[in-house]
Tab-separated table of C-alpha atoms in Angstrom:
chain	number	residue	atom	x	y	z
E	109	MET	CA	94.937	-140.537	-10.179
E	110	SER	CA	93.229	-143.357	-12.102
E	111	GLY	CA	89.842	-142.432	-13.526
E	112	LEU	CA	88.078	-139.359	-14.848
E	113	THR	CA	87.842	-136.032	-13.023
E	114	ILE	CA	85.654	-133.145	-14.152
E	115	LYS	CA	86.699	-129.898	-12.444
E	116	ASP	CA	84.501	-126.777	-12.386
E	117	VAL	CA	83.311	-127.393	-15.954
E	118	THR	CA	80.934	-124.884	-17.539
E	119	LYS	CA	79.671	-124.752	-21.106
E	120	ALA	CA	77.959	-121.545	-22.208
E	121	PHE	CA	76.167	-120.915	-25.473
E	122	GLY	CA	75.880	-117.138	-25.432
E	123	ALA	CA	74.180	-116.164	-22.163
E	124	HIS	CA	72.813	-119.680	-21.625
E	125	LYS	CA	74.848	-122.092	-19.487
E	126	ALA	CA	74.037	-125.585	-20.739
E	127	VAL	CA	76.431	-127.026	-18.125
E	128	ASN	CA	77.042	-124.943	-15.027
E	129	ASN	CA	80.073	-125.529	-12.772
E	130	VAL	CA	80.017	-129.330	-12.778
E	131	ASN	CA	82.398	-131.326	-10.581
E	132	LEU	CA	82.569	-135.104	-10.731
E	133	THR	CA	85.150	-137.796	-9.966
E	134	VAL	CA	84.701	-141.269	-11.463
E	135	PRO	CA	87.092	-144.110	-10.519
E	136	HIS	CA	88.368	-146.399	-13.263
E	137	GLY	CA	85.950	-149.162	-14.299
E	138	GLN	CA	82.731	-147.508	-13.108
E	139	PHE	CA	79.476	-147.550	-15.059
E	140	VAL	CA	77.971	-144.042	-14.926
E	141	CYS	CA	74.532	-142.963	-16.100
E	142	LEU	CA	73.954	-139.268	-16.782
E	143	LEU	CA	70.244	-138.954	-16.097
E	144	GLY	CA	67.858	-136.048	-16.395
E	145	PRO	CA	65.070	-134.404	-18.377
E	146	SER	CA	65.554	-132.975	-21.860
E	147	GLY	CA	67.718	-129.851	-21.837
E	148	CYS	CA	69.375	-130.600	-18.492
E	149	GLY	CA	72.913	-130.627	-19.968
E	150	LYS	CA	73.687	-134.348	-19.889
E	151	THR	CA	74.471	-134.710	-23.617
E	152	THR	CA	76.537	-131.513	-23.603
E	153	LEU	CA	78.566	-132.884	-20.697
E	154	LEU	CA	79.113	-136.184	-22.551
E	155	ARG	CA	80.224	-134.297	-25.664
E	156	MET	CA	82.775	-132.342	-23.617
E	157	ILE	CA	84.147	-135.600	-22.200
E	158	ALA	CA	84.393	-136.855	-25.791
E	159	GLY	CA	86.094	-133.674	-27.021
E	160	LEU	CA	83.243	-132.810	-29.383
E	161	GLU	CA	82.560	-129.639	-27.391
E	162	GLU	CA	85.145	-127.495	-25.611
E	163	PRO	CA	84.365	-126.286	-22.076
E	164	THR	CA	83.958	-122.557	-21.612
E	165	GLU	CA	85.588	-123.007	-18.205
E	166	GLY	CA	87.113	-125.870	-16.233
E	167	GLN	CA	89.194	-129.004	-16.815
E	168	ILE	CA	88.667	-132.628	-17.783
E	169	VAL	CA	91.389	-134.931	-16.443
E	170	LEU	CA	91.812	-138.595	-17.442
E	171	ASP	CA	94.239	-140.760	-15.455
E	172	GLY	CA	96.040	-137.642	-14.224
E	173	GLN	CA	96.379	-136.064	-17.692
E	174	ASP	CA	94.537	-132.863	-18.574
E	175	ILE	CA	92.667	-133.721	-21.800
E	176	THR	CA	90.560	-130.541	-21.971
E	177	GLY	CA	92.220	-129.380	-25.177
E	178	VAL	CA	93.103	-132.818	-26.587
E	179	PRO	CA	91.339	-133.653	-29.895
E	180	THR	CA	88.727	-136.421	-29.833
E	181	HIS	CA	90.806	-138.876	-31.872
E	182	LYS	CA	93.653	-138.654	-29.335
E	183	ARG	CA	91.556	-139.258	-26.216
E	184	ASN	CA	91.455	-143.073	-26.473
E	185	LEU	CA	87.699	-143.363	-26.240
E	186	GLY	CA	84.904	-145.202	-28.012
E	187	MET	CA	81.513	-143.649	-28.621
E	188	VAL	CA	78.095	-144.926	-29.660
E	189	PHE	CA	75.794	-142.213	-30.983
E	190	GLN	CA	72.009	-142.225	-30.682
E	191	SER	CA	71.742	-142.818	-34.441
E	192	LEU	CA	74.430	-145.590	-34.197
E	193	ALA	CA	76.075	-144.069	-37.333
E	194	LEU	CA	76.978	-147.411	-38.914
E	195	PHE	CA	78.246	-147.372	-42.504
E	196	PRO	CA	75.488	-148.952	-44.653
E	197	HIS	CA	77.862	-149.724	-47.551
E	198	LEU	CA	80.218	-151.778	-45.346
E	199	SER	CA	79.762	-155.282	-43.983
E	200	VAL	CA	79.428	-155.954	-40.261
E	201	GLY	CA	83.078	-156.962	-39.991
E	202	ASP	CA	84.288	-153.896	-41.906
E	203	ASN	CA	82.171	-151.607	-39.722
E	204	ILE	CA	83.759	-153.039	-36.587
E	205	ALA	CA	87.261	-152.924	-38.055
E	206	TYR	CA	86.929	-149.370	-39.422
E	207	PRO	CA	88.692	-147.620	-36.477
E	208	LEU	CA	91.593	-150.041	-36.878
E	209	ARG	CA	91.741	-149.515	-40.645
E	210	ILE	CA	92.081	-145.738	-40.434
E	211	ARG	CA	94.975	-146.225	-38.005
E	212	GLY	CA	96.811	-148.452	-40.456
E	213	VAL	CA	96.435	-151.741	-38.564
E	214	ALA	CA	97.208	-154.788	-40.695
E	215	LYS	CA	94.199	-156.456	-42.370
E	216	SER	CA	94.835	-159.761	-40.606
E	217	GLU	CA	94.711	-157.992	-37.235
E	218	GLN	CA	91.572	-156.118	-38.242
E	219	LYS	CA	89.830	-159.364	-39.115
E	220	ALA	CA	90.959	-161.123	-35.948
E	221	ARG	CA	89.799	-158.239	-33.747
E	222	ALA	CA	86.425	-158.042	-35.525
E	223	GLU	CA	85.871	-161.768	-35.030
E	224	GLU	CA	86.896	-161.491	-31.372
E	225	LEU	CA	84.394	-158.687	-30.793
E	226	LEU	CA	81.619	-160.486	-32.680
E	227	LYS	CA	81.985	-163.388	-30.264
E	228	LEU	CA	81.928	-160.945	-27.358
E	229	ILE	CA	78.616	-159.437	-28.524
E	230	HIS	CA	77.131	-162.867	-29.325
E	231	LEU	CA	77.154	-162.445	-33.127
E	232	PRO	CA	79.805	-164.947	-34.286
E	233	GLY	CA	79.823	-165.567	-38.024
E	234	PHE	CA	78.184	-162.226	-38.865
E	235	ALA	CA	81.321	-160.541	-40.283
E	236	ASP	CA	80.265	-160.743	-43.943
E	237	ARG	CA	76.621	-159.728	-43.474
E	238	PRO	CA	75.374	-156.372	-44.772
E	239	VAL	CA	74.397	-153.975	-42.007
E	240	ALA	CA	71.022	-153.443	-43.713
E	241	LYS	CA	70.135	-157.104	-43.055
E	242	LEU	CA	70.484	-156.756	-39.276
E	243	SER	CA	67.733	-156.241	-36.718
E	244	GLY	CA	67.720	-153.189	-34.461
E	245	GLY	CA	69.290	-155.084	-31.582
E	246	GLN	CA	71.972	-156.559	-33.819
E	247	ARG	CA	72.872	-153.117	-35.210
E	248	GLN	CA	73.108	-151.875	-31.643
E	249	ARG	CA	75.622	-154.599	-30.806
E	250	VAL	CA	77.695	-153.891	-33.910
E	251	ALA	CA	77.892	-150.196	-32.976
E	252	ILE	CA	79.071	-151.194	-29.502
E	253	ALA	CA	81.685	-153.569	-30.936
E	254	ARG	CA	83.013	-150.865	-33.275
E	255	ALA	CA	83.360	-148.444	-30.350
E	256	LEU	CA	85.333	-151.079	-28.419
E	257	ALA	CA	87.645	-152.033	-31.303
E	258	LEU	CA	90.566	-149.920	-30.026
E	259	SER	CA	90.207	-151.035	-26.371
E	260	PRO	CA	89.337	-147.510	-25.194
E	261	LYS	CA	89.862	-146.087	-21.705
E	262	LEU	CA	86.441	-144.451	-21.918
E	263	PHE	CA	83.272	-145.849	-23.464
E	264	LEU	CA	80.591	-143.211	-24.121
E	265	LEU	CA	77.004	-143.848	-25.234
E	266	ASP	CA	74.399	-141.181	-26.008
E	267	GLU	CA	70.853	-142.540	-25.526
E	268	PRO	CA	71.932	-145.766	-27.241
E	269	MET	CA	68.689	-147.686	-26.744
E	270	SER	CA	66.063	-145.028	-27.315
E	271	ALA	CA	65.036	-146.443	-30.713
E	272	LEU	CA	64.551	-150.024	-29.475
E	273	ASP	CA	61.217	-151.467	-28.391
E	274	ALA	CA	60.670	-151.948	-24.655
E	275	LYS	CA	61.431	-155.683	-24.479
E	276	LEU	CA	64.600	-155.449	-26.585
E	277	ARG	CA	65.720	-152.358	-24.674
E	278	GLU	CA	65.569	-154.238	-21.373
E	279	SER	CA	67.547	-157.201	-22.703
E	280	MET	CA	70.158	-154.854	-24.197
E	281	GLN	CA	70.513	-153.060	-20.861
E	282	VAL	CA	71.462	-156.336	-19.207
E	283	GLU	CA	73.825	-157.289	-22.056
E	284	LEU	CA	75.563	-153.909	-22.013
E	285	ARG	CA	76.060	-154.045	-18.256
E	286	GLN	CA	77.455	-157.585	-18.394
E	287	LEU	CA	79.782	-156.623	-21.256
E	288	GLN	CA	81.065	-153.592	-19.327
E	289	GLN	CA	81.705	-155.725	-16.247
E	290	ARG	CA	83.701	-158.253	-18.293
E	291	LEU	CA	85.832	-155.555	-19.922
E	292	GLY	CA	86.157	-153.245	-16.906
E	293	VAL	CA	86.029	-150.150	-19.128
E	294	THR	CA	84.891	-146.837	-17.625
E	295	THR	CA	81.485	-146.215	-19.210
E	296	PHE	CA	79.187	-143.182	-19.465
E	297	VAL	CA	75.627	-143.546	-20.732
E	298	VAL	CA	73.305	-140.598	-21.321
E	299	THR	CA	69.667	-141.482	-20.711
E	300	HIS	CA	66.357	-139.983	-19.658
E	301	ASP	CA	65.086	-143.465	-18.760
E	302	GLN	CA	65.141	-143.874	-14.968
E	303	ARG	CA	64.730	-147.640	-15.135
E	304	GLU	CA	67.695	-147.865	-17.502
E	305	ALA	CA	69.882	-145.888	-15.117
E	306	MET	CA	68.765	-147.814	-12.028
E	307	THR	CA	69.324	-151.158	-13.803
E	308	MET	CA	72.817	-150.563	-15.152
E	309	ALA	CA	74.735	-147.945	-13.200
E	310	ASP	CA	77.271	-148.030	-10.401
E	311	LEU	CA	76.868	-144.262	-10.229
E	312	VAL	CA	73.773	-142.295	-11.225
E	313	VAL	CA	74.359	-138.599	-11.930
E	314	VAL	CA	71.053	-136.731	-11.850
E	315	MET	CA	71.229	-133.429	-13.718
E	316	GLY	CA	68.839	-130.509	-13.777
E	317	GLU	CA	69.237	-127.068	-15.346
E	318	GLY	CA	72.887	-127.709	-16.189
E	319	ARG	CA	73.892	-128.712	-12.663
E	320	ILE	CA	74.470	-132.022	-10.909
E	321	ARG	CA	71.654	-132.354	-8.386
E	322	GLN	CA	72.950	-135.635	-6.941
E	323	ALA	CA	75.580	-138.250	-7.812
E	324	ALA	CA	75.270	-141.522	-5.907
E	325	SER	CA	74.480	-145.224	-6.205
E	326	PRO	CA	71.049	-146.116	-7.630
E	327	MET	CA	69.742	-147.217	-4.230
E	328	GLU	CA	70.934	-144.059	-2.473
E	329	ILE	CA	69.377	-141.908	-5.193
E	330	TYR	CA	66.085	-143.769	-4.727
E	331	ARG	CA	66.066	-143.986	-0.932
E	332	LYS	CA	67.893	-140.779	0.022
E	333	PRO	CA	67.212	-138.137	-2.648
E	334	ALA	CA	69.171	-134.918	-2.132
E	335	ASP	CA	66.274	-132.588	-2.897
E	336	ALA	CA	62.699	-132.444	-4.150
E	337	PHE	CA	63.823	-132.389	-7.799
E	338	VAL	CA	65.663	-135.728	-7.467
E	339	ALA	CA	62.901	-137.294	-5.361
E	340	ASP	CA	60.255	-136.318	-7.909
E	341	PHE	CA	62.312	-137.261	-10.981
E	342	ILE	CA	63.398	-140.729	-9.827
E	343	GLY	CA	60.536	-143.193	-9.788
E	344	VAL	CA	57.225	-142.339	-8.107
E	345	THR	CA	57.134	-140.620	-4.757
E	346	ASN	CA	54.795	-138.731	-2.472
E	347	LEU	CA	56.106	-135.211	-1.884
E	348	LEU	CA	54.248	-133.689	1.044
E	349	ASP	CA	54.640	-130.210	2.521
E	350	ALA	CA	56.381	-130.403	5.884
E	351	SER	CA	57.132	-127.986	8.720
E	352	ALA	CA	58.838	-128.174	12.119
E	353	ASP	CA	56.952	-127.820	15.390
E	354	SER	CA	58.434	-126.058	18.425
E	355	ALA	CA	60.369	-129.220	19.354
E	356	GLY	CA	61.885	-129.629	15.862
E	357	ARG	CA	59.651	-132.573	15.001
E	358	VAL	CA	58.346	-132.898	11.455
E	359	SER	CA	54.662	-132.219	10.930
E	360	VAL	CA	52.902	-133.356	7.740
E	361	LEU	CA	49.263	-132.621	6.966
E	362	GLY	CA	48.772	-131.428	10.517
E	363	GLN	CA	50.141	-134.620	12.047
E	364	VAL	CA	53.548	-135.088	13.696
E	365	ILE	CA	55.508	-138.054	12.342
E	366	PRO	CA	56.957	-139.803	15.405
E	367	GLY	CA	60.743	-140.202	15.249
E	368	LEU	CA	61.287	-137.817	12.309
E	369	ALA	CA	63.219	-134.586	12.971
E	370	MET	CA	63.694	-131.566	10.713
E	371	PRO	CA	67.331	-131.211	9.533
E	372	ALA	CA	69.353	-128.429	11.169
E	373	GLY	CA	68.732	-125.026	9.650
E	374	MET	CA	65.391	-125.982	8.094
E	375	THR	CA	61.939	-125.001	9.310
E	376	LYS	CA	60.052	-125.981	6.173
E	377	GLY	CA	60.548	-128.467	3.367
E	378	SER	CA	58.975	-131.563	1.880
E	379	VAL	CA	58.762	-135.153	3.031
E	380	SER	CA	59.426	-137.734	0.315
E	381	ILE	CA	58.044	-141.223	0.884
E	382	ARG	CA	57.733	-143.919	-1.754
E	383	PRO	CA	54.246	-145.394	-2.361
E	384	GLU	CA	55.372	-148.876	-1.332
E	385	ASP	CA	56.333	-147.515	2.110
E	386	VAL	CA	52.964	-145.900	2.891
E	387	ARG	CA	50.929	-147.999	5.336
E	388	LEU	CA	47.122	-148.072	5.348
E	389	GLY	CA	44.939	-149.155	8.241
E	390	LYS	CA	42.395	-147.963	10.780
E	391	THR	CA	41.906	-144.291	11.539
E	392	GLY	CA	42.999	-142.777	14.848
E	393	GLY	CA	46.186	-142.587	16.907
E	394	ASP	CA	49.202	-141.279	14.995
E	395	ALA	CA	47.608	-142.081	11.631
E	396	ILE	CA	46.623	-139.362	9.172
E	397	THR	CA	43.005	-139.681	8.053
E	398	GLY	CA	42.550	-139.787	4.291
E	399	THR	CA	39.739	-140.462	1.834
E	400	VAL	CA	40.132	-143.124	-0.846
E	401	THR	CA	39.573	-141.604	-4.296
E	402	PHE	CA	40.646	-144.446	-6.588
E	403	VAL	CA	41.889	-148.055	-6.381
E	404	ARG	CA	43.822	-149.615	-9.270
E	405	ASP	CA	44.468	-153.365	-9.234
E	406	LEU	CA	47.516	-154.157	-11.424
E	407	GLY	CA	47.665	-157.842	-10.526
E	408	SER	CA	51.104	-157.935	-8.894
E	409	ASN	CA	50.304	-154.862	-6.808
E	410	ILE	CA	47.457	-152.534	-5.904
E	411	GLU	CA	47.651	-148.743	-6.093
E	412	THR	CA	45.420	-146.810	-3.717
E	413	TYR	CA	44.963	-143.061	-4.255
E	414	LEU	CA	43.955	-140.995	-1.227
E	415	GLU	CA	43.101	-137.355	-0.644
E	416	VAL	CA	44.098	-135.452	2.493
E	417	ASN	CA	43.436	-131.712	2.744
E	418	GLY	CA	43.736	-131.257	-1.009
E	419	GLN	CA	46.943	-133.334	-1.364
E	420	THR	CA	47.102	-136.726	-3.065
E	421	ILE	CA	48.917	-139.671	-1.482
E	422	ILE	CA	49.581	-142.893	-3.392
E	423	ALA	CA	50.013	-146.183	-1.531
E	424	VAL	CA	51.156	-149.413	-3.183
E	425	SER	CA	50.559	-152.824	-1.622
E	426	THR	CA	50.729	-156.462	-2.670
E	427	PRO	CA	47.528	-158.502	-3.070
E	428	ARG	CA	48.338	-160.214	0.241
E	429	GLU	CA	48.589	-156.856	2.045
E	430	ARG	CA	45.539	-155.386	0.338
E	431	LEU	CA	43.147	-153.406	2.501
E	432	ASP	CA	39.534	-153.940	1.458
E	433	VAL	CA	38.615	-150.346	0.690
E	434	ASN	CA	36.695	-148.516	-2.005
E	435	ALA	CA	36.393	-144.942	-3.233
E	436	GLY	CA	34.885	-142.741	-0.524
E	437	ASP	CA	36.148	-144.821	2.431
E	438	LYS	CA	38.065	-143.178	5.295
E	439	VAL	CA	41.469	-144.775	5.923
E	440	GLY	CA	44.305	-144.251	8.405
E	441	ILE	CA	47.615	-143.409	6.700
E	442	THR	CA	50.905	-144.084	8.480
E	443	LEU	CA	54.201	-142.663	7.197
E	444	PRO	CA	57.001	-144.629	8.921
E	445	ALA	CA	59.827	-142.277	9.946
E	446	GLU	CA	62.503	-144.697	8.697
E	447	ASN	CA	61.064	-144.462	5.173
E	448	CYS	CA	60.654	-140.677	5.121
E	449	VAL	CA	63.265	-138.252	3.785
E	450	VAL	CA	63.014	-134.539	4.480
E	451	VAL	CA	64.210	-132.608	1.426
E	452	LYS	CA	64.520	-129.006	0.355
E	453	GLY	CA	62.358	-127.668	-2.428
E	454	ASN	CA	63.524	-127.351	-6.061
């Protein structure tokens, strides 16, 4: 089968399981982001894919071949480390050509490949420059080019943009995604940056406590989180305690949400609804009555904070939709059923 398959993989350090029974199948050519908080196991999983760590249990299969015990240098992969790990004493061209040099490729081929990759990363003519003379974004591109020098089957990046400033990081995210699409190489990026994952990935793998909590497209992760952990970790959401009434309808803050049913087998859980989906208006009817505690005008949108029975609800609206309210005002809050997701707790 073409692509990467991770089967029942566990990595234990003593009694601690950094990665716990992970299963994942990634078709060839996909861009995957391993996303999660610090200590969730995402870097350990990437290192096992790279062959830098050996699984305690399980298999890693690439294009039908079990590579679990195959050394890193025989896995046909390219990797960009968080530190970039460029050689300061070598020129840009020699850094890019280094993987070819240690495999005995002719110098003329090394030079041609380096020049080809420099064009690909939009740095033509930089071959003879010292690495120390490059900007942060340029060094990032050189590290990417070096990792791609051997046309790898897998391209692995560990928090590659964490050291860049916000504006450069965003531009590099777009460049990296466009480069991956042109080359069609299966790519894994470790990140704790939700925006980075949502911007670049075909598949977002959310990890928590060594396990995969959800693996899906960015939009499915955002709109249909698998549990409260994913809902709370991805973006901003309102997580409200929910219970089922005698008819199986979902009740939140003492009010039934019309059209929303509790999933089979659940009597309690949480309702996740994004701030941009919360509707504010007059009190009464099916609306939940809340008290405005704070209004923040950000120009492009307005955040309204409300309190209901000790719980905080955030609503986001555009200036055109803005309700003229101030702290202390009573407001009707509507949670449309089509925008609500009932999830289990952590």
